[in-house]
Amino acid sequence: MKTTPFWWEEAEPTHGERSFDKDSCSVLIVGAGYTGLSAAITLAEAGVSDVFVVDAMRIGEGASSRNGGQIGNAPKFDLAYATARFGARRAGEIMDDYQQSMPFLLKRASTLSDSFDLSLSGSVTGIHSNRDMRKLTAIRDSLPADEREGFEILDKTEMRRILNSDIYVGALLKHGQGGLHPAKYVRALANRAQALGVRIFTGWRYQGATRQGAGHLVRLANLQGRQTAIRTDKVLLSVNGYAGPEQTWLRKRVIPVQSYMIATEPLPYDQMEALIPHNRVAGDTKHILYYYRRSPDGTRMLFGGRARFSTSTEAESAVGLRQFMAHTFPSLKDARITHSWLGNVCFAYDFVTHVGRMEDGVHYSSCYNGNGVSMATYMGHRAAEMLLGVPGHDRGVVNTHFPRLWFYNGNPWFLPLVGNWYRLLDRSARWFG
Ligand SMILES: Cc1cc2nc3c(=O)[nH]c(=O)nc-3n(C[C@H](O)[C@H](O)[C@H](O)COP(=O)(O)OP(=O)(O)OC[C@H]3O[C@@H](n4cnc5c(N)ncnc54)[C@H](O)[C@@H]3O)c2cc1C
């Protein structure tokens, strides 16, 4: 079993430039994932020259080449929650940011020359409890008539035609959503950025920035311990769940959570078609959710979730995920696991995405709460609008209060406790829902 992502079989991350031939640029972006590359594309398309993207690893080697490739735009909260937190106007704009993320991804996709297995055959959500069923039905019923058509709720019997599992009380089918090959997608973004003149440097770790005149002096170090400094007008941190100790301000606000995935060996196409027809992407409504889909060629099952809430290795997590997969689809109980991998998802305490500027003038875009394929693409663009000072950029998630907990300094020691609490909520939803 390999401990690298299945996606890397066809699109393993590659290095960018390894050394700097200039000591200044106009914008320096830290993080070469969807956020950083999307921001770079918007800046370059707006005519900004000398945009540098710097990453400690290879291009897209963080979550952007490791995720499930499911694209959707549902926030982890509703309008009432956002209104209570941010007021009615901001709340409406925040919901709009989430709504806009998917159309924006499709628009950006149309400008990319490389293919990345984009498919909009729909997404399926297995409904865990009767309570979830009532909640989703109420949400569906509150939608305008034209949107309601894209949102089908099926009971346990009808559900078989979209998801062949016994563990749910029903399922939601959302038309117009779907999936892509995450590692090919991040590569396509990088190629587009480079074609527009953006320079991508890898193997260099951001160490911090100090103000210098109207701009910043950014300190970088490579793995061999070589140090350099780049002068730049603006800095954007797009490091998401990989924020290190040098990013103290962000580390106090973001909760990196490891998420795990496995891939099975190729299986007969018809067997897989019988489990999730039309190669739709799937997940469920639990607090500790599973997300799964078939490989783009339809022959493998890619199954993900939080196998454990304490840190585990790829070998340990494969055991738990395999059990969950067999529980969901008993016919896969003997399937061989060929890949098991992990990556960091990034959460905020309030479950909202945050884009803004710190006191030292450095900008950030962070916390997609597990929904980053479309949100990171869109927020990279929104962050670039903020850097460009585009009129109207200060709306929605941009510049909202980014909360921190006074006792938290970047080490999420409380996750196993949260895991136990979520497990209890999931069990009680089934018993009492
Ligand atoms: C297993 C898994 C499954 C997921 N499934 C889905 C899914 O199906 N659908 C969905 O919408 N989302 C999913 N996500 C979330 C999604 O992948 C992320 O939200 C998204 O990729 C974030 O992109 P990003 O560019 O902000 O961050 P990343 O792609 O994580 O990039 C951050 C980069 O910052 C770099 N970096 C950090 N610190 C420094 C430093 N000091 N100096 C230089 N570089 C630095 C890192 O090396 C990294 O490359 C999943 C995530 C994981 C891990």
PDB file of N, CA, C and O and ligand atoms in Angstrom, residues 30-36 54-72 204-207 220 238-244 246-247 257-261 291 341-346 365 368-376, ligand 1:
ATOM      1  N   VAL A  30       2.370  33.465  -0.161  1.00  0.00           N
ATOM      2  CA  VAL A  30       2.922  32.270   0.490  1.00  0.00           C
ATOM      3  C   VAL A  30       1.874  31.161   0.392  1.00  0.00           C
ATOM      4  O   VAL A  30       0.759  31.309   0.909  1.00  0.00           O
ATOM      5  N   GLY A  31       2.243  30.044  -0.256  1.00  0.00           N
ATOM      6  CA  GLY A  31       1.313  28.921  -0.409  1.00  0.00           C
ATOM      7  C   GLY A  31       0.909  28.743  -1.863  1.00  0.00           C
ATOM      8  O   GLY A  31       0.236  29.610  -2.430  1.00  0.00           O
ATOM      9  N   ALA A  32       1.350  27.634  -2.474  1.00  0.00           N
ATOM     10  CA  ALA A  32       1.031  27.376  -3.884  1.00  0.00           C
ATOM     11  C   ALA A  32      -0.065  26.326  -4.006  1.00  0.00           C
ATOM     12  O   ALA A  32       0.079  25.319  -4.700  1.00  0.00           O
ATOM     13  N   GLY A  33      -1.170  26.537  -3.280  1.00  0.00           N
ATOM     14  CA  GLY A  33      -2.360  25.692  -3.422  1.00  0.00           C
ATOM     15  C   GLY A  33      -3.409  26.475  -4.208  1.00  0.00           C
ATOM     16  O   GLY A  33      -3.088  27.470  -4.875  1.00  0.00           O
ATOM     17  N   TYR A  34      -4.665  26.024  -4.119  1.00  0.00           N
ATOM     18  CA  TYR A  34      -5.731  26.698  -4.887  1.00  0.00           C
ATOM     19  C   TYR A  34      -5.809  28.189  -4.550  1.00  0.00           C
ATOM     20  O   TYR A  34      -5.985  29.022  -5.423  1.00  0.00           O
ATOM     21  N   THR A  35      -5.707  28.531  -3.230  1.00  0.00           N
ATOM     22  CA  THR A  35      -5.894  29.933  -2.841  1.00  0.00           C
ATOM     23  C   THR A  35      -4.804  30.806  -3.451  1.00  0.00           C
ATOM     24  O   THR A  35      -5.099  31.812  -4.119  1.00  0.00           O
ATOM     25  N   GLY A  36      -3.544  30.415  -3.194  1.00  0.00           N
ATOM     26  CA  GLY A  36      -2.435  31.251  -3.647  1.00  0.00           C
ATOM     27  C   GLY A  36      -2.389  31.361  -5.163  1.00  0.00           C
ATOM     28  O   GLY A  36      -2.159  32.448  -5.705  1.00  0.00           O
ATOM     29  N   VAL A  54       5.405  31.534  -3.320  1.00  0.00           N
ATOM     30  CA  VAL A  54       6.491  30.792  -2.656  1.00  0.00           C
ATOM     31  C   VAL A  54       5.878  29.667  -1.827  1.00  0.00           C
ATOM     32  O   VAL A  54       4.891  29.892  -1.113  1.00  0.00           O
ATOM     33  N   ASP A  55       6.433  28.459  -1.935  1.00  0.00           N
ATOM     34  CA  ASP A  55       5.918  27.355  -1.118  1.00  0.00           C
ATOM     35  C   ASP A  55       7.081  26.552  -0.517  1.00  0.00           C
ATOM     36  O   ASP A  55       8.101  26.343  -1.166  1.00  0.00           O
ATOM     37  N   ALA A  56       6.863  26.089   0.709  1.00  0.00           N
ATOM     38  CA  ALA A  56       7.887  25.282   1.371  1.00  0.00           C
ATOM     39  C   ALA A  56       7.979  23.891   0.731  1.00  0.00           C
ATOM     40  O   ALA A  56       9.039  23.272   0.724  1.00  0.00           O
ATOM     41  N   MET A  57       6.864  23.408   0.201  1.00  0.00           N
ATOM     42  CA  MET A  57       6.848  22.069  -0.418  1.00  0.00           C
ATOM     43  C   MET A  57       6.821  22.240  -1.941  1.00  0.00           C
ATOM     44  O   MET A  57       7.194  23.279  -2.464  1.00  0.00           O
ATOM     45  N   ARG A  58       6.317  21.216  -2.648  1.00  0.00           N
ATOM     46  CA  ARG A  58       6.193  21.340  -4.095  1.00  0.00           C
ATOM     47  C   ARG A  58       4.858  22.021  -4.425  1.00  0.00           C
ATOM     48  O   ARG A  58       4.023  22.227  -3.529  1.00  0.00           O
ATOM     49  N   ILE A  59       4.632  22.325  -5.699  1.00  0.00           N
ATOM     50  CA  ILE A  59       3.418  23.059  -6.084  1.00  0.00           C
ATOM     51  C   ILE A  59       2.183  22.203  -5.780  1.00  0.00           C
ATOM     52  O   ILE A  59       2.065  21.077  -6.280  1.00  0.00           O
ATOM     53  N   GLY A  60       1.299  22.714  -4.938  1.00  0.00           N
ATOM     54  CA  GLY A  60       0.045  22.017  -4.621  1.00  0.00           C
ATOM     55  C   GLY A  60       0.201  20.848  -3.678  1.00  0.00           C
ATOM     56  O   GLY A  60      -0.756  20.079  -3.476  1.00  0.00           O
ATOM     57  N   GLU A  61       1.365  20.677  -3.056  1.00  0.00           N
ATOM     58  CA  GLU A  61       1.602  19.476  -2.245  1.00  0.00           C
ATOM     59  C   GLU A  61       0.828  19.467  -0.924  1.00  0.00           C
ATOM     60  O   GLU A  61       0.736  18.443  -0.242  1.00  0.00           O
ATOM     61  N   GLY A  62       0.249  20.605  -0.532  1.00  0.00           N
ATOM     62  CA  GLY A  62      -0.608  20.643   0.657  1.00  0.00           C
ATOM     63  C   GLY A  62      -1.948  19.997   0.348  1.00  0.00           C
ATOM     64  O   GLY A  62      -2.032  19.050  -0.460  1.00  0.00           O
ATOM     65  N   ALA A  63      -3.009  20.485   0.952  1.00  0.00           N
ATOM     66  CA  ALA A  63      -4.325  19.863   0.787  1.00  0.00           C
ATOM     67  C   ALA A  63      -4.798  19.855  -0.670  1.00  0.00           C
ATOM     68  O   ALA A  63      -5.586  18.998  -1.069  1.00  0.00           O
ATOM     69  N   SER A  64      -4.296  20.792  -1.472  1.00  0.00           N
ATOM     70  CA  SER A  64      -4.846  20.947  -2.824  1.00  0.00           C
ATOM     71  C   SER A  64      -4.607  19.764  -3.761  1.00  0.00           C
ATOM     72  O   SER A  64      -5.319  19.621  -4.748  1.00  0.00           O
ATOM     73  N   SER A  65      -3.618  18.913  -3.453  1.00  0.00           N
ATOM     74  CA  SER A  65      -3.468  17.721  -4.314  1.00  0.00           C
ATOM     75  C   SER A  65      -3.839  16.452  -3.555  1.00  0.00           C
ATOM     76  O   SER A  65      -3.546  15.344  -4.000  1.00  0.00           O
ATOM     77  N   ARG A  66      -4.478  16.615  -2.386  1.00  0.00           N
ATOM     78  CA  ARG A  66      -4.756  15.456  -1.523  1.00  0.00           C
ATOM     79  C   ARG A  66      -6.234  15.269  -1.242  1.00  0.00           C
ATOM     80  O   ARG A  66      -6.626  14.307  -0.593  1.00  0.00           O
ATOM     81  N   ASN A  67      -7.052  16.218  -1.660  1.00  0.00           N
ATOM     82  CA  ASN A  67      -8.446  16.202  -1.183  1.00  0.00           C
ATOM     83  C   ASN A  67      -9.329  15.256  -1.992  1.00  0.00           C
ATOM     84  O   ASN A  67      -8.887  14.612  -2.931  1.00  0.00           O
ATOM     85  N   GLY A  68     -10.621  15.232  -1.614  1.00  0.00           N
ATOM     86  CA  GLY A  68     -11.561  14.334  -2.265  1.00  0.00           C
ATOM     87  C   GLY A  68     -12.030  14.829  -3.622  1.00  0.00           C
ATOM     88  O   GLY A  68     -12.710  14.101  -4.348  1.00  0.00           O
ATOM     89  N   GLY A  69     -11.716  16.088  -3.947  1.00  0.00           N
ATOM     90  CA  GLY A  69     -12.103  16.636  -5.258  1.00  0.00           C
ATOM     91  C   GLY A  69     -13.599  16.854  -5.399  1.00  0.00           C
ATOM     92  O   GLY A  69     -14.117  16.955  -6.510  1.00  0.00           O
ATOM     93  N   GLN A  70     -14.306  16.946  -4.275  1.00  0.00           N
ATOM     94  CA  GLN A  70     -15.750  17.176  -4.358  1.00  0.00           C
ATOM     95  C   GLN A  70     -15.986  18.681  -4.389  1.00  0.00           C
ATOM     96  O   GLN A  70     -15.447  19.406  -3.551  1.00  0.00           O
ATOM     97  N   ILE A  71     -16.806  19.141  -5.326  1.00  0.00           N
ATOM     98  CA  ILE A  71     -17.048  20.582  -5.367  1.00  0.00           C
ATOM     99  C   ILE A  71     -18.490  20.884  -4.997  1.00  0.00           C
ATOM    100  O   ILE A  71     -19.423  20.286  -5.494  1.00  0.00           O
ATOM    101  N   GLY A  72     -18.637  21.799  -4.075  1.00  0.00           N
ATOM    102  CA  GLY A  72     -19.958  22.206  -3.628  1.00  0.00           C
ATOM    103  C   GLY A  72     -19.812  23.570  -3.002  1.00  0.00           C
ATOM    104  O   GLY A  72     -18.706  24.096  -2.907  1.00  0.00           O
ATOM    105  N   TRP A 204      11.084  26.831  -0.376  1.00  0.00           N
ATOM    106  CA  TRP A 204      11.440  28.000   0.450  1.00  0.00           C
ATOM    107  C   TRP A 204      10.346  28.246   1.472  1.00  0.00           C
ATOM    108  O   TRP A 204       9.176  28.359   1.126  1.00  0.00           O
ATOM    109  N   ARG A 205      10.743  28.338   2.717  1.00  0.00           N
ATOM    110  CA  ARG A 205       9.804  28.519   3.815  1.00  0.00           C
ATOM    111  C   ARG A 205       9.753  29.990   4.228  1.00  0.00           C
ATOM    112  O   ARG A 205      10.802  30.607   4.436  1.00  0.00           O
ATOM    113  N   TYR A 206       8.557  30.521   4.308  1.00  0.00           N
ATOM    114  CA  TYR A 206       8.346  31.893   4.798  1.00  0.00           C
ATOM    115  C   TYR A 206       8.665  31.916   6.287  1.00  0.00           C
ATOM    116  O   TYR A 206       8.179  31.082   7.050  1.00  0.00           O
ATOM    117  N   GLN A 207       9.502  32.896   6.697  1.00  0.00           N
ATOM    118  CA  GLN A 207       9.906  32.981   8.107  1.00  0.00           C
ATOM    119  C   GLN A 207       9.293  34.180   8.818  1.00  0.00           C
ATOM    120  O   GLN A 207       9.439  34.307  10.022  1.00  0.00           O
ATOM    121  N   LEU A 220      12.949  34.414   4.021  1.00  0.00           N
ATOM    122  CA  LEU A 220      12.704  33.043   3.552  1.00  0.00           C
ATOM    123  C   LEU A 220      13.918  32.184   3.859  1.00  0.00           C
ATOM    124  O   LEU A 220      15.042  32.692   3.887  1.00  0.00           O
ATOM    125  N   SER A 238      -1.459  32.306   2.203  1.00  0.00           N
ATOM    126  CA  SER A 238      -2.539  31.380   1.824  1.00  0.00           C
ATOM    127  C   SER A 238      -2.063  29.978   2.182  1.00  0.00           C
ATOM    128  O   SER A 238      -1.862  29.135   1.315  1.00  0.00           O
ATOM    129  N   VAL A 239      -1.865  29.774   3.492  1.00  0.00           N
ATOM    130  CA  VAL A 239      -1.223  28.550   3.981  1.00  0.00           C
ATOM    131  C   VAL A 239      -2.223  27.570   4.597  1.00  0.00           C
ATOM    132  O   VAL A 239      -1.867  26.450   4.951  1.00  0.00           O
ATOM    133  N   ASN A 240      -3.440  28.014   4.779  1.00  0.00           N
ATOM    134  CA  ASN A 240      -4.550  27.199   5.263  1.00  0.00           C
ATOM    135  C   ASN A 240      -4.153  26.287   6.426  1.00  0.00           C
ATOM    136  O   ASN A 240      -3.635  26.764   7.430  1.00  0.00           O
ATOM    137  N   GLY A 241      -4.334  24.965   6.325  1.00  0.00           N
ATOM    138  CA  GLY A 241      -4.072  24.071   7.461  1.00  0.00           C
ATOM    139  C   GLY A 241      -2.600  23.764   7.665  1.00  0.00           C
ATOM    140  O   GLY A 241      -2.261  22.900   8.482  1.00  0.00           O
ATOM    141  N   TYR A 242      -1.721  24.429   6.938  1.00  0.00           N
ATOM    142  CA  TYR A 242      -0.281  24.166   7.062  1.00  0.00           C
ATOM    143  C   TYR A 242       0.457  25.339   7.701  1.00  0.00           C
ATOM    144  O   TYR A 242       1.687  25.410   7.617  1.00  0.00           O
ATOM    145  N   ALA A 243      -0.295  26.264   8.346  1.00  0.00           N
ATOM    146  CA  ALA A 243       0.349  27.412   9.003  1.00  0.00           C
ATOM    147  C   ALA A 243       1.327  26.903  10.060  1.00  0.00           C
ATOM    148  O   ALA A 243       0.959  26.113  10.930  1.00  0.00           O
ATOM    149  N   GLY A 244       2.574  27.350   9.990  1.00  0.00           N
ATOM    150  CA  GLY A 244       3.603  26.880  10.924  1.00  0.00           C
ATOM    151  C   GLY A 244       3.775  27.844  12.085  1.00  0.00           C
ATOM    152  O   GLY A 244       3.096  28.875  12.158  1.00  0.00           O
ATOM    153  N   GLU A 246       5.863  30.006  12.625  1.00  0.00           N
ATOM    154  CA  GLU A 246       6.279  31.368  12.263  1.00  0.00           C
ATOM    155  C   GLU A 246       5.062  32.249  11.936  1.00  0.00           C
ATOM    156  O   GLU A 246       5.206  33.449  11.763  1.00  0.00           O
ATOM    157  N   GLN A 247       3.892  31.632  11.847  1.00  0.00           N
ATOM    158  CA  GLN A 247       2.686  32.421  11.544  1.00  0.00           C
ATOM    159  C   GLN A 247       1.800  32.469  12.785  1.00  0.00           C
ATOM    160  O   GLN A 247       0.668  31.976  12.798  1.00  0.00           O
ATOM    161  N   VAL A 257      -6.958  20.170  11.065  1.00  0.00           N
ATOM    162  CA  VAL A 257      -7.493  18.840  11.396  1.00  0.00           C
ATOM    163  C   VAL A 257      -7.065  17.883  10.292  1.00  0.00           C
ATOM    164  O   VAL A 257      -7.297  18.153   9.115  1.00  0.00           O
ATOM    165  N   GLN A 258      -6.426  16.774  10.703  1.00  0.00           N
ATOM    166  CA  GLN A 258      -6.023  15.818   9.672  1.00  0.00           C
ATOM    167  C   GLN A 258      -7.243  15.083   9.135  1.00  0.00           C
ATOM    168  O   GLN A 258      -8.104  14.660   9.891  1.00  0.00           O
ATOM    169  N   SER A 259      -7.300  14.962   7.818  1.00  0.00           N
ATOM    170  CA  SER A 259      -8.351  14.168   7.196  1.00  0.00           C
ATOM    171  C   SER A 259      -7.669  13.074   6.382  1.00  0.00           C
ATOM    172  O   SER A 259      -6.574  13.275   5.862  1.00  0.00           O
ATOM    173  N   TYR A 260      -8.302  11.917   6.319  1.00  0.00           N
ATOM    174  CA  TYR A 260      -7.648  10.726   5.762  1.00  0.00           C
ATOM    175  C   TYR A 260      -8.442  10.176   4.586  1.00  0.00           C
ATOM    176  O   TYR A 260      -9.674  10.265   4.577  1.00  0.00           O
ATOM    177  N   MET A 261      -7.719   9.585   3.646  1.00  0.00           N
ATOM    178  CA  MET A 261      -8.411   8.950   2.513  1.00  0.00           C
ATOM    179  C   MET A 261      -7.734   7.631   2.158  1.00  0.00           C
ATOM    180  O   MET A 261      -6.523   7.473   2.361  1.00  0.00           O
ATOM    181  N   TYR A 291     -16.765  10.948   3.406  1.00  0.00           N
ATOM    182  CA  TYR A 291     -17.002  11.427   2.047  1.00  0.00           C
ATOM    183  C   TYR A 291     -16.356  10.420   1.115  1.00  0.00           C
ATOM    184  O   TYR A 291     -15.323   9.836   1.438  1.00  0.00           O
ATOM    185  N   TRP A 341      -3.668   7.987   2.487  1.00  0.00           N
ATOM    186  CA  TRP A 341      -2.932   9.246   2.648  1.00  0.00           C
ATOM    187  C   TRP A 341      -3.712  10.184   3.556  1.00  0.00           C
ATOM    188  O   TRP A 341      -4.853   9.912   3.933  1.00  0.00           O
ATOM    189  N   LEU A 342      -3.083  11.270   3.919  1.00  0.00           N
ATOM    190  CA  LEU A 342      -3.731  12.249   4.789  1.00  0.00           C
ATOM    191  C   LEU A 342      -3.332  13.655   4.371  1.00  0.00           C
ATOM    192  O   LEU A 342      -2.379  13.855   3.618  1.00  0.00           O
ATOM    193  N   GLY A 343      -4.073  14.610   4.893  1.00  0.00           N
ATOM    194  CA  GLY A 343      -3.775  16.015   4.618  1.00  0.00           C
ATOM    195  C   GLY A 343      -4.474  16.864   5.660  1.00  0.00           C
ATOM    196  O   GLY A 343      -5.292  16.351   6.437  1.00  0.00           O
ATOM    197  N   ASN A 344      -4.143  18.144   5.691  1.00  0.00           N
ATOM    198  CA  ASN A 344      -4.726  19.024   6.708  1.00  0.00           C
ATOM    199  C   ASN A 344      -5.887  19.848   6.156  1.00  0.00           C
ATOM    200  O   ASN A 344      -5.734  20.577   5.179  1.00  0.00           O
ATOM    201  N   VAL A 345      -7.018  19.728   6.840  1.00  0.00           N
ATOM    202  CA  VAL A 345      -8.173  20.590   6.582  1.00  0.00           C
ATOM    203  C   VAL A 345      -8.082  21.700   7.623  1.00  0.00           C
ATOM    204  O   VAL A 345      -7.522  21.500   8.704  1.00  0.00           O
ATOM    205  N   CYS A 346      -8.631  22.862   7.335  1.00  0.00           N
ATOM    206  CA  CYS A 346      -8.459  23.989   8.246  1.00  0.00           C
ATOM    207  C   CYS A 346      -9.815  24.560   8.681  1.00  0.00           C
ATOM    208  O   CYS A 346     -10.638  24.909   7.833  1.00  0.00           O
ATOM    209  N   SER A 365      -5.862  34.561   3.685  1.00  0.00           N
ATOM    210  CA  SER A 365      -7.144  33.938   3.321  1.00  0.00           C
ATOM    211  C   SER A 365      -7.089  32.529   3.890  1.00  0.00           C
ATOM    212  O   SER A 365      -6.149  31.778   3.603  1.00  0.00           O
ATOM    213  N   TYR A 368     -11.399  27.053   5.082  1.00  0.00           N
ATOM    214  CA  TYR A 368     -12.520  26.706   4.201  1.00  0.00           C
ATOM    215  C   TYR A 368     -13.344  25.584   4.814  1.00  0.00           C
ATOM    216  O   TYR A 368     -14.273  25.088   4.197  1.00  0.00           O
ATOM    217  N   ASN A 369     -12.970  25.166   6.006  1.00  0.00           N
ATOM    218  CA  ASN A 369     -13.782  24.231   6.785  1.00  0.00           C
ATOM    219  C   ASN A 369     -14.178  22.992   5.970  1.00  0.00           C
ATOM    220  O   ASN A 369     -15.327  22.550   6.026  1.00  0.00           O
ATOM    221  N   GLY A 370     -13.226  22.470   5.203  1.00  0.00           N
ATOM    222  CA  GLY A 370     -13.466  21.236   4.443  1.00  0.00           C
ATOM    223  C   GLY A 370     -14.103  21.453   3.086  1.00  0.00           C
ATOM    224  O   GLY A 370     -14.357  20.498   2.359  1.00  0.00           O
ATOM    225  N   ASN A 371     -14.356  22.705   2.717  1.00  0.00           N
ATOM    226  CA  ASN A 371     -15.052  23.017   1.460  1.00  0.00           C
ATOM    227  C   ASN A 371     -14.186  23.797   0.494  1.00  0.00           C
ATOM    228  O   ASN A 371     -14.665  24.643  -0.245  1.00  0.00           O
ATOM    229  N   GLY A 372     -12.874  23.503   0.520  1.00  0.00           N
ATOM    230  CA  GLY A 372     -11.957  24.449  -0.112  1.00  0.00           C
ATOM    231  C   GLY A 372     -11.784  24.353  -1.612  1.00  0.00           C
ATOM    232  O   GLY A 372     -11.164  25.247  -2.181  1.00  0.00           O
ATOM    233  N   VAL A 373     -12.283  23.303  -2.265  1.00  0.00           N
ATOM    234  CA  VAL A 373     -12.015  23.257  -3.701  1.00  0.00           C
ATOM    235  C   VAL A 373     -12.629  24.490  -4.372  1.00  0.00           C
ATOM    236  O   VAL A 373     -11.948  25.241  -5.073  1.00  0.00           O
ATOM    237  N   SER A 374     -13.908  24.737  -4.103  1.00  0.00           N
ATOM    238  CA  SER A 374     -14.504  25.932  -4.705  1.00  0.00           C
ATOM    239  C   SER A 374     -14.208  27.193  -3.879  1.00  0.00           C
ATOM    240  O   SER A 374     -13.863  28.229  -4.447  1.00  0.00           O
ATOM    241  N   MET A 375     -14.294  27.098  -2.537  1.00  0.00           N
ATOM    242  CA  MET A 375     -14.091  28.321  -1.734  1.00  0.00           C
ATOM    243  C   MET A 375     -12.670  28.860  -1.858  1.00  0.00           C
ATOM    244  O   MET A 375     -12.466  30.071  -1.953  1.00  0.00           O
ATOM    245  N   ALA A 376     -11.651  27.989  -1.831  1.00  0.00           N
ATOM    246  CA  ALA A 376     -10.270  28.487  -1.921  1.00  0.00           C
ATOM    247  C   ALA A 376     -10.043  29.147  -3.274  1.00  0.00           C
ATOM    248  O   ALA A 376      -9.370  30.184  -3.367  1.00  0.00           O
TER     249      ALA A 376
HETATM  250  C1  LIG B   1      -7.966  14.618   2.786  1.00  0.00           C
HETATM  251  C2  LIG B   1      -8.677  15.883   2.418  1.00  0.00           C
HETATM  252  C3  LIG B   1      -9.895  15.812   1.749  1.00  0.00           C
HETATM  253  C4  LIG B   1     -10.564  16.996   1.373  1.00  0.00           C
HETATM  254  N1  LIG B   1     -11.678  16.889   0.595  1.00  0.00           N
HETATM  255  C5  LIG B   1     -12.253  18.011   0.115  1.00  0.00           C
HETATM  256  C6  LIG B   1     -13.314  17.919  -0.815  1.00  0.00           C
HETATM  257  O1  LIG B   1     -13.696  16.827  -1.264  1.00  0.00           O
HETATM  258  N2  LIG B   1     -13.903  19.071  -1.229  1.00  0.00           N
HETATM  259  C7  LIG B   1     -13.467  20.305  -0.800  1.00  0.00           C
HETATM  260  O2  LIG B   1     -14.051  21.317  -1.201  1.00  0.00           O
HETATM  261  N3  LIG B   1     -12.410  20.425   0.047  1.00  0.00           N
HETATM  262  C8  LIG B   1     -11.780  19.315   0.494  1.00  0.00           C
HETATM  263  N4  LIG B   1     -10.688  19.428   1.296  1.00  0.00           N
HETATM  264  C9  LIG B   1     -10.183  20.768   1.648  1.00  0.00           C
HETATM  265  C10 LIG B   1      -9.369  21.413   0.496  1.00  0.00           C
HETATM  266  O3  LIG B   1      -8.417  20.503   0.010  1.00  0.00           O
HETATM  267  C11 LIG B   1      -8.647  22.675   1.030  1.00  0.00           C
HETATM  268  O4  LIG B   1      -9.585  23.522   1.629  1.00  0.00           O
HETATM  269  C12 LIG B   1      -7.929  23.431  -0.067  1.00  0.00           C
HETATM  270  O5  LIG B   1      -7.072  22.606  -0.801  1.00  0.00           O
HETATM  271  C13 LIG B   1      -7.157  24.601   0.531  1.00  0.00           C
HETATM  272  O6  LIG B   1      -6.313  25.156  -0.435  1.00  0.00           O
HETATM  273  P1  LIG B   1      -5.209  26.185   0.016  1.00  0.00           P
HETATM  274  O7  LIG B   1      -4.513  26.645  -1.205  1.00  0.00           O
HETATM  275  O8  LIG B   1      -5.810  27.257   0.859  1.00  0.00           O
HETATM  276  O9  LIG B   1      -4.240  25.375   0.986  1.00  0.00           O
HETATM  277  P2  LIG B   1      -3.200  24.193   0.678  1.00  0.00           P
HETATM  278  O10 LIG B   1      -3.464  23.511  -0.605  1.00  0.00           O
HETATM  279  O11 LIG B   1      -3.133  23.361   1.900  1.00  0.00           O
HETATM  280  O12 LIG B   1      -1.838  24.980   0.484  1.00  0.00           O
HETATM  281  C14 LIG B   1      -1.177  25.618   1.544  1.00  0.00           C
HETATM  282  C15 LIG B   1       0.298  25.655   1.168  1.00  0.00           C
HETATM  283  O13 LIG B   1       0.967  26.546   2.061  1.00  0.00           O
HETATM  284  C16 LIG B   1       2.293  26.076   2.176  1.00  0.00           C
HETATM  285  N5  LIG B   1       2.903  26.665   3.364  1.00  0.00           N
HETATM  286  C17 LIG B   1       2.469  26.624   4.652  1.00  0.00           C
HETATM  287  N6  LIG B   1       3.297  27.309   5.461  1.00  0.00           N
HETATM  288  C18 LIG B   1       4.291  27.784   4.675  1.00  0.00           C
HETATM  289  C19 LIG B   1       5.458  28.563   4.925  1.00  0.00           C
HETATM  290  N7  LIG B   1       5.758  29.030   6.135  1.00  0.00           N
HETATM  291  N8  LIG B   1       6.267  28.891   3.876  1.00  0.00           N
HETATM  292  C20 LIG B   1       5.963  28.455   2.611  1.00  0.00           C
HETATM  293  N9  LIG B   1       4.884  27.703   2.326  1.00  0.00           N
HETATM  294  C21 LIG B   1       4.050  27.380   3.340  1.00  0.00           C
HETATM  295  C22 LIG B   1       2.158  24.569   2.279  1.00  0.00           C
HETATM  296  O14 LIG B   1       3.372  23.935   1.915  1.00  0.00           O
HETATM  297  C23 LIG B   1       1.004  24.303   1.307  1.00  0.00           C
HETATM  298  O15 LIG B   1       1.457  23.882   0.026  1.00  0.00           O
HETATM  299  C24 LIG B   1     -10.015  18.267   1.724  1.00  0.00           C
HETATM  300  C25 LIG B   1      -8.788  18.345   2.402  1.00  0.00           C
HETATM  301  C26 LIG B   1      -8.123  17.163   2.735  1.00  0.00           C
HETATM  302  C27 LIG B   1      -6.802  17.272   3.446  1.00  0.00           C
END
